[in-house]
Short mmCIF file of C-alpha atoms in Angstrom, two decimals:
data_model
loop_
_atom_site.label_atom_id
_atom_site.label_comp_id
_atom_site.label_asym_id
_atom_site.label_seq_id
_atom_site.Cartn_x
_atom_site.Cartn_y
_atom_site.Cartn_z
CA UNK A 1480 0.00 0.00 0.00
CA UNK A 1481 1.29 3.46 -0.92
CA UNK A 1482 2.22 5.59 2.09
CA UNK A 1483 -0.04 8.63 2.47
CA UNK A 1484 -1.57 8.25 -1.01
CA UNK A 1485 -2.71 11.33 -2.88
CA UNK A 1486 -5.32 11.52 -5.62
CA UNK A 1487 -2.60 11.42 -8.27
CA UNK A 1488 -0.96 8.34 -6.73
CA UNK A 1489 -4.30 6.58 -6.41
CA UNK A 1490 -4.80 6.79 -10.17
CA UNK A 1491 -1.10 6.46 -11.11
CA UNK A 1492 -1.01 9.95 -12.62
CA UNK A 1493 2.37 11.60 -11.92
CA UNK A 1494 1.74 15.19 -10.83
CA UNK A 1495 4.07 17.71 -9.22
CA UNK A 1496 2.40 19.79 -6.55
CA UNK A 1497 4.34 22.85 -7.70
CA UNK A 1498 3.00 22.52 -11.25
CA UNK A 1499 -0.75 22.16 -10.65
CA UNK A 1500 -3.22 24.89 -9.73
CA UNK A 1501 -4.85 22.98 -6.87
CA UNK A 1502 -3.73 21.30 -3.67
CA UNK A 1503 -3.38 17.60 -4.50
CA UNK A 1504 -5.65 15.96 -1.91
CA UNK A 1505 -4.74 12.99 0.23
CA UNK A 1506 -7.09 10.04 -0.09
CA UNK A 1507 -7.24 9.08 3.59
CA UNK A 1508 -6.61 12.30 5.52
CA UNK A 1509 -6.99 16.06 5.33
CA UNK A 1510 -4.45 18.55 4.02
CA UNK A 1511 -3.50 20.76 7.01
CA UNK A 1512 -4.45 23.98 5.24
CA UNK A 1513 -7.65 26.03 5.15
CA UNK A 1514 -9.52 28.18 2.67
CA UNK A 1515 -9.19 31.81 3.73
CA UNK A 1516 -12.06 33.76 2.15
CA UNK A 1517 -10.11 36.99 2.69
CA UNK A 1518 -7.82 35.89 -0.16
CA UNK A 1519 -10.86 35.94 -2.45
CA UNK A 1520 -11.77 39.42 -1.20
CA UNK A 1521 -8.29 40.87 -1.85
CA UNK A 1522 -7.67 38.98 -5.10
CA UNK A 1523 -7.17 40.97 -8.33
CA UNK A 1524 -9.42 38.38 -9.99
CA UNK A 1525 -12.98 39.59 -10.50
CA UNK A 1526 -14.15 35.99 -10.33
CA UNK A 1527 -12.63 35.57 -6.85
CA UNK A 1528 -14.20 38.85 -5.73
CA UNK A 1529 -17.59 37.68 -6.96
CA UNK A 1530 -17.22 34.37 -5.15
CA UNK A 1531 -16.51 36.23 -1.92
CA UNK A 1532 -19.50 38.47 -2.51
CA UNK A 1533 -21.61 35.36 -3.12
CA UNK A 1534 -20.44 33.79 0.14
CA UNK A 1535 -21.40 36.84 2.14
CA UNK A 1536 -24.68 37.43 0.32
CA UNK A 1537 -25.78 33.83 0.94
CA UNK A 1538 -24.65 33.86 4.57
CA UNK A 1539 -26.34 37.17 5.32
CA UNK A 1540 -29.48 35.90 3.61
CA UNK A 1541 -29.60 33.08 6.15
CA UNK A 1542 -29.36 35.70 8.88
CA UNK A 1543 -32.32 37.53 7.39
CA UNK A 1544 -34.29 34.28 7.26
CA UNK A 1545 -33.51 33.65 10.91
CA UNK A 1546 -34.63 37.11 11.98
CA UNK A 1547 -37.75 36.63 9.88
CA UNK A 1548 -40.03 33.64 10.06
CA UNK A 1549 -37.70 30.90 8.76
CA UNK A 1550 -35.62 30.17 11.84
CA UNK A 1551 -35.58 26.38 11.49
CA UNK A 1552 -34.61 26.50 7.82
CA UNK A 1553 -31.76 28.91 8.57
CA UNK A 1554 -30.44 26.77 11.44
CA UNK A 1555 -30.60 23.62 9.31
CA UNK A 1556 -28.69 25.32 6.51
CA UNK A 1557 -25.93 26.62 8.80
CA UNK A 1558 -25.46 23.14 10.25
CA UNK A 1559 -25.15 21.70 6.74
CA UNK A 1560 -22.69 24.39 5.64
CA UNK A 1561 -20.43 23.78 8.65
CA UNK A 1562 -18.90 20.59 7.21
CA UNK A 1563 -17.54 20.08 3.70
CA UNK A 1564 -15.74 16.74 3.80
CA UNK A 1565 -15.30 16.55 0.02
CA UNK A 1566 -12.53 19.18 -0.01
CA UNK A 1567 -10.37 17.32 2.55
CA UNK A 1568 -8.94 20.39 4.30
CA UNK A 1569 -8.12 20.52 8.01
CA UNK A 1570 -6.68 18.07 10.51
CA UNK A 1571 -8.90 14.99 10.25
CA UNK A 1572 -7.07 11.69 9.78
CA UNK A 1573 -10.11 10.20 8.05
CA UNK A 1574 -11.35 13.08 5.83
CA UNK A 1575 -14.51 13.10 7.92
CA UNK A 1576 -15.57 15.82 10.31
CA UNK A 1577 -18.61 16.64 12.36
CA UNK A 1578 -21.09 19.39 11.58
CA UNK A 1579 -21.65 21.98 14.27
CA UNK A 1580 -24.37 21.56 16.86
CA UNK A 1581 -27.76 23.21 16.70
CA UNK A 1582 -26.73 25.42 19.63
CA UNK A 1583 -23.67 26.68 17.75
CA UNK A 1584 -25.69 27.38 14.63
CA UNK A 1585 -28.22 29.30 16.71
CA UNK A 1586 -25.42 31.29 18.40
CA UNK A 1587 -24.14 32.41 14.99
CA UNK A 1588 -27.57 33.37 13.72
CA UNK A 1589 -28.38 35.20 16.96
CA UNK A 1590 -25.77 37.76 15.89
CA UNK A 1591 -28.28 39.03 13.35
CA UNK A 1592 -30.68 39.78 16.20
CA UNK A 1593 -28.33 40.86 18.97
CA UNK A 1594 -25.77 43.04 17.18
CA UNK A 1595 -27.44 46.14 15.67
CA UNK A 1596 -24.79 46.70 12.97
CA UNK A 1597 -25.04 43.10 11.79
CA UNK A 1598 -28.83 43.25 11.89
CA UNK A 1599 -28.78 46.31 9.66
CA UNK A 1600 -25.85 45.69 7.32
CA UNK A 1601 -24.92 42.03 7.72
CA UNK A 1602 -21.39 40.66 8.05
CA UNK A 1603 -18.68 41.92 5.71
CA UNK A 1604 -16.33 38.98 6.24
CA UNK A 1605 -17.27 35.47 7.31
CA UNK A 1606 -14.20 35.37 9.56
CA UNK A 1607 -15.82 37.96 11.85
CA UNK A 1608 -17.83 35.11 13.35
CA UNK A 1609 -14.61 33.88 15.06
CA UNK A 1610 -14.50 37.11 17.06
CA UNK A 1611 -18.11 36.87 18.19
CA UNK A 1612 -19.02 33.21 18.79
CA UNK A 1613 -17.15 30.59 20.82
CA UNK A 1614 -15.80 27.38 19.26
CA UNK A 1615 -15.77 28.83 15.76
CA UNK A 1616 -12.30 28.55 14.30
CA UNK A 1617 -10.50 28.29 10.98
CA UNK A 1618 -11.86 24.84 10.13
CA UNK A 1619 -15.46 26.05 10.38
CA UNK A 1620 -14.72 29.18 8.36
CA UNK A 1621 -13.06 27.01 5.71
CA UNK A 1622 -15.88 24.48 5.54
CA UNK A 1623 -18.63 27.10 5.43
CA UNK A 1624 -16.81 28.98 2.67
CA UNK A 1625 -16.36 25.82 0.60
CA UNK A 1626 -19.95 24.75 1.14
CA UNK A 1627 -21.22 28.12 -0.08
CA UNK A 1628 -19.17 27.96 -3.30
CA UNK A 1629 -19.38 24.20 -3.77
CA UNK A 1630 -21.07 24.58 -7.15
CA UNK A 1631 -18.09 26.57 -8.44
CA UNK A 1632 -15.62 24.11 -6.91
CA UNK A 1633 -17.40 21.21 -8.62
CA UNK A 1634 -17.04 22.90 -12.02
CA UNK A 1635 -13.40 23.70 -11.21
CA UNK A 1636 -12.74 20.07 -10.24
CA UNK A 1637 -14.30 18.69 -13.41
CA UNK A 1638 -12.24 21.09 -15.53
CA UNK A 1639 -8.95 20.18 -13.81
CA UNK A 1640 -9.69 16.46 -14.02
CA UNK A 1641 -10.38 16.64 -17.74
CA UNK A 1642 -7.17 18.59 -18.32
CA UNK A 1643 -5.00 16.16 -16.37
CA UNK A 1644 -6.75 12.89 -17.21
CA UNK A 1645 -7.96 12.20 -13.67
CA UNK A 1646 -10.84 9.69 -13.84
CA UNK A 1647 -14.28 10.97 -12.84
CA UNK A 1648 -17.51 9.07 -12.39
CA UNK A 1649 -21.12 9.79 -11.60
CA UNK A 1650 -21.75 10.36 -7.90
CA UNK A 1651 -24.43 11.83 -5.69
CA UNK A 1652 -23.57 15.02 -3.86
CA UNK A 1653 -25.47 17.58 -1.82
CA UNK A 1654 -24.97 21.32 -2.13
CA UNK A 1655 -26.49 24.60 -1.05
CA UNK A 1656 -28.63 26.31 -3.69
CA UNK A 1657 -28.29 30.04 -3.09
CA UNK A 1658 -31.30 30.78 -5.31
CA UNK A 1659 -33.75 28.82 -3.18
CA UNK A 1660 -31.69 28.88 0.06
CA UNK A 1661 -32.17 25.12 0.27
CA UNK A 1662 -29.96 22.05 0.31
CA UNK A 1663 -30.35 20.02 -2.87
CA UNK A 1664 -28.98 16.70 -4.13
CA UNK A 1665 -27.46 16.28 -7.56
CA UNK A 1666 -25.74 13.58 -9.57
CA UNK A 1667 -22.42 14.91 -10.84
CA UNK A 1668 -19.24 13.39 -12.28
CA UNK A 1669 -16.35 13.80 -9.85
CA UNK A 1670 -13.21 11.89 -8.82
CA UNK A 1671 -14.06 9.21 -6.27
CA UNK A 1672 -12.30 7.42 -3.46
CA UNK A 1673 -13.21 3.89 -4.48
CA UNK A 1674 -12.65 2.57 -0.96
CA UNK A 1675 -15.39 4.63 0.68
CA UNK A 1676 -17.17 6.00 -2.43
CA UNK A 1677 -16.68 9.55 -1.19
CA UNK A 1678 -16.51 12.20 -3.94
CA UNK A 1679 -13.46 14.47 -3.98
CA UNK A 1680 -13.49 18.20 -4.71
CA UNK A 1681 -10.34 20.13 -5.63
CA UNK A 1682 -9.51 23.57 -4.22
CA UNK A 1683 -7.23 26.23 -5.79
CA UNK A 1684 -3.93 26.69 -3.95
CA UNK A 1685 -4.25 30.47 -4.13
CA UNK A 1686 -6.92 30.48 -1.39
CA UNK A 1687 -5.12 28.32 1.18
CA UNK A 1688 -3.49 29.45 4.42
CA UNK A 1689 -2.55 27.82 7.71
CA UNK A 1690 -4.51 30.48 9.57
CA UNK A 1691 -7.01 33.07 8.32
CA UNK A 1692 -5.80 36.63 7.86
CA UNK A 1693 -8.59 37.69 10.22
CA UNK A 1694 -8.42 35.59 13.38
CA UNK A 1695 -9.06 35.77 17.10
CA UNK A 1696 -5.44 35.43 18.29
CA UNK A 1697 -4.26 38.25 16.05
CA UNK A 1698 -7.19 40.41 17.12
CA UNK A 1699 -6.56 39.88 20.81
CA UNK A 1700 -2.78 40.29 20.74
CA UNK A 1701 -2.61 43.34 18.50
CA UNK A 1702 -5.93 45.18 18.47
CA UNK A 1703 -7.89 44.72 21.69
CA UNK A 1704 -7.85 47.93 23.72
CA UNK A 1705 -5.49 47.97 26.67
CA UNK A 1706 -7.98 48.11 29.55
CA UNK A 1707 -9.84 45.08 28.20
CA UNK A 1708 -6.58 43.20 27.72
CA UNK A 1709 -5.70 43.78 31.37
CA UNK A 1710 -9.07 42.56 32.55
CA UNK A 1711 -9.29 39.49 30.29
CA UNK A 1712 -6.40 37.28 29.26
CA UNK A 1713 -8.10 36.22 26.03
CA UNK A 1714 -7.61 32.54 26.73
CA UNK A 1715 -9.10 31.67 30.10
CA UNK A 1716 -11.73 34.39 29.66
CA UNK A 1717 -12.27 34.10 25.93
CA UNK A 1718 -16.05 33.99 26.47
CA UNK A 1719 -15.94 37.41 28.13
CA UNK A 1720 -13.93 38.85 25.26
CA UNK A 1721 -16.46 37.52 22.76
CA UNK A 1722 -19.28 39.06 24.79
CA UNK A 1723 -17.41 42.36 24.81
CA UNK A 1724 -16.99 42.17 21.02
CA UNK A 1725 -20.70 41.64 20.51
CA UNK A 1726 -21.54 44.64 22.69
CA UNK A 1727 -18.77 46.78 21.18
CA UNK A 1728 -18.89 45.68 17.57
CA UNK A 1729 -17.16 48.88 16.51
CA UNK A 1730 -13.94 47.37 17.92
CA UNK A 1731 -14.28 44.46 15.53
CA UNK A 1732 -15.02 46.82 12.65
CA UNK A 1733 -11.90 48.85 13.41
CA UNK A 1734 -9.81 45.68 13.45
CA UNK A 1735 -11.28 44.60 10.10
CA UNK A 1736 -10.58 48.02 8.58
CA UNK A 1737 -6.94 47.88 9.72
CA UNK A 1738 -6.46 44.38 8.33
CA UNK A 1739 -8.02 45.41 5.03
CA UNK A 1740 -5.52 48.25 4.74
CA UNK A 1741 -2.70 45.77 5.40
CA UNK A 1742 -4.02 43.25 2.86
CA UNK A 1743 -0.89 43.55 0.72
CA UNK A 1744 0.88 41.33 3.27
CA UNK A 1745 -1.78 38.63 3.07
CA UNK A 1746 -0.64 35.79 0.81
CA UNK A 1747 -1.48 32.15 0.44
CA UNK A 1748 0.73 29.63 2.22
CA UNK A 1749 2.61 27.08 0.11
CA UNK A 1750 2.11 23.42 0.89
CA UNK A 1751 5.89 23.09 1.17
CA UNK A 1752 8.71 25.64 1.35
CA UNK A 1753 12.42 25.07 0.81
CA UNK A 1754 14.58 26.12 3.72
CA UNK A 1755 16.89 29.11 3.00
CA UNK A 1756 20.29 28.31 1.49
CA UNK A 1757 22.25 29.57 4.50
CA UNK A 1758 20.10 27.44 6.81
CA UNK A 1759 20.61 24.36 4.63
CA UNK A 1760 24.38 24.95 4.61
CA UNK A 1761 24.43 25.19 8.39
CA UNK A 1762 22.45 21.97 8.75
CA UNK A 1763 24.85 20.13 6.43
CA UNK A 1764 27.79 21.32 8.54
CA UNK A 1765 25.96 20.13 11.66
CA UNK A 1766 25.44 16.72 10.05
CA UNK A 1767 29.11 16.38 9.13
CA UNK A 1768 30.12 17.33 12.68
CA UNK A 1769 28.04 14.57 14.25
CA UNK A 1770 29.81 11.45 15.48
CA UNK A 1771 28.64 8.14 14.08
CA UNK A 1772 26.60 5.85 16.27
CA UNK A 1773 24.25 6.80 19.10
CA UNK A 1774 26.53 8.90 21.33
CA UNK A 1775 24.53 11.82 22.79
CA UNK A 1776 21.60 10.87 20.54
CA UNK A 1777 23.70 11.54 17.45
CA UNK A 1778 21.57 9.09 15.46
CA UNK A 1779 18.37 10.99 16.28
CA UNK A 1780 19.98 14.33 15.44
CA UNK A 1781 21.25 12.89 12.15
CA UNK A 1782 17.79 11.66 11.20
CA UNK A 1783 16.15 14.95 12.12
CA UNK A 1784 18.65 17.09 10.21
CA UNK A 1785 18.65 14.80 7.17
CA UNK A 1786 14.86 14.89 7.03
CA UNK A 1787 14.87 18.68 6.80
CA UNK A 1788 17.76 18.90 4.36
CA UNK A 1789 16.73 16.19 1.90
CA UNK A 1790 13.09 17.27 1.71
CA UNK A 1791 14.31 20.78 0.86
CA UNK A 1792 17.07 19.76 -1.57
CA UNK A 1793 14.81 17.44 -3.56
CA UNK A 1794 11.86 19.83 -3.88
CA UNK A 1795 10.19 20.39 -6.33
CA UNK A 1796 11.31 17.29 -8.23
CA UNK A 1797 10.21 15.02 -5.38
CA UNK A 1798 7.27 15.89 -3.14
CA UNK A 1799 7.85 14.79 0.45
CA UNK A 1800 5.30 12.21 1.59
CA UNK A 1801 6.12 11.18 5.14
CA UNK A 1802 8.77 10.53 7.74
CA UNK A 1803 8.17 7.29 9.57
CA UNK A 1804 9.76 4.82 11.95
CA UNK A 1805 9.58 1.05 11.79
CA UNK A 1806 11.08 -1.91 13.64
CA UNK A 1807 13.10 -4.53 11.76
CA UNK A 1808 14.82 -7.36 13.67
CA UNK A 1809 14.52 -5.37 16.89
CA UNK A 1810 16.12 -2.27 15.38
CA UNK A 1811 14.28 1.03 14.98
CA UNK A 1812 14.71 2.40 11.48
CA UNK A 1813 13.86 5.91 10.28
CA UNK A 1814 12.72 6.37 6.70
CA UNK A 1815 11.96 9.33 4.51
CA UNK A 1816 9.40 8.62 1.80
CA UNK A 1817 8.93 10.76 -1.30
CA UNK A 1818 6.38 10.63 -4.10
CA UNK A 1819 7.94 9.79 -7.46
CA UNK A 1820 6.27 12.22 -9.85
CA UNK A 1821 8.50 11.19 -12.81
CA UNK A 1822 9.39 14.85 -13.28
CA UNK A 1823 12.85 14.08 -14.75
CA UNK A 1824 14.16 11.46 -17.16
CA UNK A 1825 15.93 9.71 -14.28
CA UNK A 1826 12.79 9.54 -12.12
CA UNK A 1827 10.76 8.33 -15.10
CA UNK A 1828 13.33 5.59 -15.72
CA UNK A 1829 13.24 4.21 -12.17
CA UNK A 1830 9.45 4.41 -12.24
CA UNK A 1831 9.33 2.26 -15.38
CA UNK A 1832 12.27 -0.03 -14.64
CA UNK A 1833 11.68 -0.67 -10.94
CA UNK A 1834 7.98 0.18 -10.64
CA UNK A 1835 9.09 2.89 -8.21
CA UNK A 1836 5.98 4.84 -7.19
CA UNK A 1837 7.56 6.14 -3.99
CA UNK A 1838 11.25 6.46 -3.12
CA UNK A 1839 12.40 5.30 0.30
CA UNK A 1840 15.47 6.93 1.88
CA UNK A 1841 16.77 4.92 4.83
CA UNK A 1842 18.97 6.93 7.20
CA UNK A 1843 21.96 5.24 8.86
CA UNK A 1844 24.27 7.21 11.15
CA UNK A 1845 26.82 4.40 11.25
CA UNK A 1846 30.53 4.24 10.55
CA UNK A 1847 30.23 1.30 8.16
CA UNK A 1848 27.30 -0.09 6.22
CA UNK A 1849 26.77 -3.79 6.87
CA UNK A 1850 24.96 -6.51 4.96
CA UNK A 1851 22.01 -6.40 7.38
CA UNK A 1852 21.44 -2.71 6.60
CA UNK A 1853 21.05 -3.58 2.93
CA UNK A 1854 18.81 -6.54 3.76
CA UNK A 1855 16.58 -4.36 5.95
CA UNK A 1856 15.84 -1.97 3.09
CA UNK A 1857 15.48 -4.84 0.64
CA UNK A 1858 12.83 -6.45 2.86
CA UNK A 1859 11.00 -3.15 3.15
CA UNK A 1860 10.82 -2.47 -0.57
CA UNK A 1861 7.41 -3.75 -1.61
CA UNK A 1862 5.02 -3.53 -4.52
CA UNK A 1863 3.92 -0.11 -3.25
CA UNK A 1864 7.41 1.37 -3.21
CA UNK A 1865 8.85 -0.64 -6.06
CA UNK A 1866 12.31 -2.14 -6.29
CA UNK A 1867 14.39 1.02 -5.83
CA UNK A 1868 15.65 2.52 -2.58
CA UNK A 1869 18.44 4.66 -1.15
CA UNK A 1870 20.52 4.28 1.99
CA UNK A 1871 22.02 7.55 3.23
CA UNK A 1872 24.94 7.03 5.59
CA UNK A 1873 28.15 8.73 6.70
CA UNK A 1874 30.97 7.00 4.80
CA UNK A 1875 31.43 5.28 1.47
CA UNK A 1876 30.58 1.57 1.55
CA UNK A 1877 33.31 -1.03 1.39
CA UNK A 1878 33.88 -2.84 -1.90
CA UNK A 1879 32.22 -5.91 -0.42
CA UNK A 1880 29.07 -4.01 0.60
CA UNK A 1881 28.88 -2.29 -2.77
CA UNK A 1882 29.21 -5.68 -4.45
CA UNK A 1883 26.29 -6.90 -2.34
CA UNK A 1884 24.08 -4.24 -3.94
CA UNK A 1885 25.31 -5.25 -7.39
CA UNK A 1886 24.57 -8.91 -6.63
CA UNK A 1887 21.10 -7.93 -5.42
CA UNK A 1888 20.48 -6.19 -8.73
CA UNK A 1889 21.80 -9.18 -10.67
CA UNK A 1890 19.66 -11.70 -8.81
CA UNK A 1891 16.44 -9.79 -8.16
CA UNK A 1892 16.65 -6.65 -10.32
CA UNK A 1893 16.43 -4.51 -7.19
CA UNK A 1894 18.43 -1.30 -7.03
CA UNK A 1895 19.74 0.04 -3.71
CA UNK A 1896 22.01 3.08 -3.87
CA UNK A 1897 24.31 3.88 -0.96
CA UNK A 1898 25.01 7.59 -0.57
CA UNK A 1899 27.22 9.31 1.99
CA UNK A 1900 28.38 12.66 3.37
CA UNK A 1901 30.32 13.45 0.20
CA UNK A 1902 27.14 13.07 -1.86
CA UNK A 1903 25.30 15.27 0.62
CA UNK A 1904 28.01 17.93 0.21
CA UNK A 1905 27.62 17.76 -3.55
CA UNK A 1906 23.84 18.14 -3.25
CA UNK A 1907 24.41 21.15 -1.00
CA UNK A 1908 26.77 22.67 -3.58
CA UNK A 1909 24.17 22.21 -6.32
CA UNK A 1910 21.57 23.81 -4.09
CA UNK A 1911 23.88 26.80 -3.55
CA UNK A 1912 24.92 27.56 -7.12
CA UNK A 1913 21.57 26.48 -8.63
CA UNK A 1914 23.21 25.67 -11.96
CA UNK A 1915 22.46 22.00 -11.42
CA UNK A 1916 19.76 20.40 -9.30
CA UNK A 1917 20.46 18.23 -6.21
CA UNK A 1918 18.37 15.44 -7.75
CA UNK A 1919 21.11 15.11 -10.39
CA UNK A 1920 23.52 13.89 -7.70
CA UNK A 1921 21.24 10.89 -7.19
CA UNK A 1922 21.05 10.41 -10.96
CA UNK A 1923 24.87 10.48 -11.12
CA UNK A 1924 25.05 7.84 -8.39
CA UNK A 1925 22.52 5.71 -10.25
CA UNK A 1926 24.48 5.90 -13.51
CA UNK A 1927 27.69 4.93 -11.70
CA UNK A 1928 25.87 1.99 -10.12
CA UNK A 1929 24.35 0.70 -13.36
CA UNK A 1930 27.75 0.81 -15.08
CA UNK A 1931 29.03 -1.65 -12.49
CA UNK A 1932 26.13 -4.04 -13.01
CA UNK A 1933 26.53 -6.95 -15.46
CA UNK A 1934 24.82 -6.57 -18.82
#
């Protein structure tokens, strides 16, 4: 089974996250990012602006219904909007969340009765709810935003799937109809998780952040007036702060106005960022300075530093999948696993030759590589990973150990490369001068290895 499979891996479609417009969703868990509707508001795109306007118009319409004679319908709609599992954003390990309670929905809609400015003009930004109602955070704002523009996201998903050849099939999905203010069911062609039959909806990367631009913590730390800050700590007495905000809504409006003026600093967060060159250089020096073995937890430090350095060096050609530990013959082994997106000729070759869907890097802070180290990785390489793997260690292998890898290739057509500190230095040099890519160091090692293998 593929480790942390994404939509592209599920259908064997090699995609680089850096080259597609959307966040490639995981099949079994959420992406730890959230839609920030403020990015739609500040976008130069008229379409994004209209989507934001549509979100607020629909949400404020529910408030009007609640104040009028359609309380139950408004509450039911808010509860539905509070969970949008199809987009797979947040922290769930199962891509399933829970909708908010009826009491929470009522607390949100009560704002349209209890706050005069909201009653008269409505909310300007959905994120304002975080500053007025308890237990409303970025995941709820994200889900409500996605639910309110689900029709657009469905069209966007279908378009992206057709462009990239991602299979879609007919599925039943519910969505909010802003014309009738009702929840409707439709049959639409979308990508599907065949294991649980759940439809999948794609979301543009340009709207994603780890935390909304407008949020409670930022409001409390930087904008709440001093005498209130002294009286309430904002954590233990959060409820009191929210009550104050509802009674003094002008404070919230002033905060919103300030954040709107600062909108030039609001940008989407990338799913992965390379560490700065000077930081990478320092980490490589730290790695080289470590003793081999386990003295003073040197093995743990080596694994931690290598995880940060390799994931940065190999991006964007390899997207980092997961760091994991396993036990083999009583020994704890740390692996780094990367998605093979076949983005270079070398990666395409190992994908085709060794069925390498994911590349395993096994980290060994030892003085000398032994036969058992090679056997451990060989046992771990499965149909999911393919028959290609890399051991990263401190020193060059002995001739005998290198010959073991050649014999393994000859007998089983399995390729295990052994790389060391000198290769890491070369990758660091490539990362610094940027004339060649660090992935080419692995390609060079592979070519050297294949030349030593019998024809």
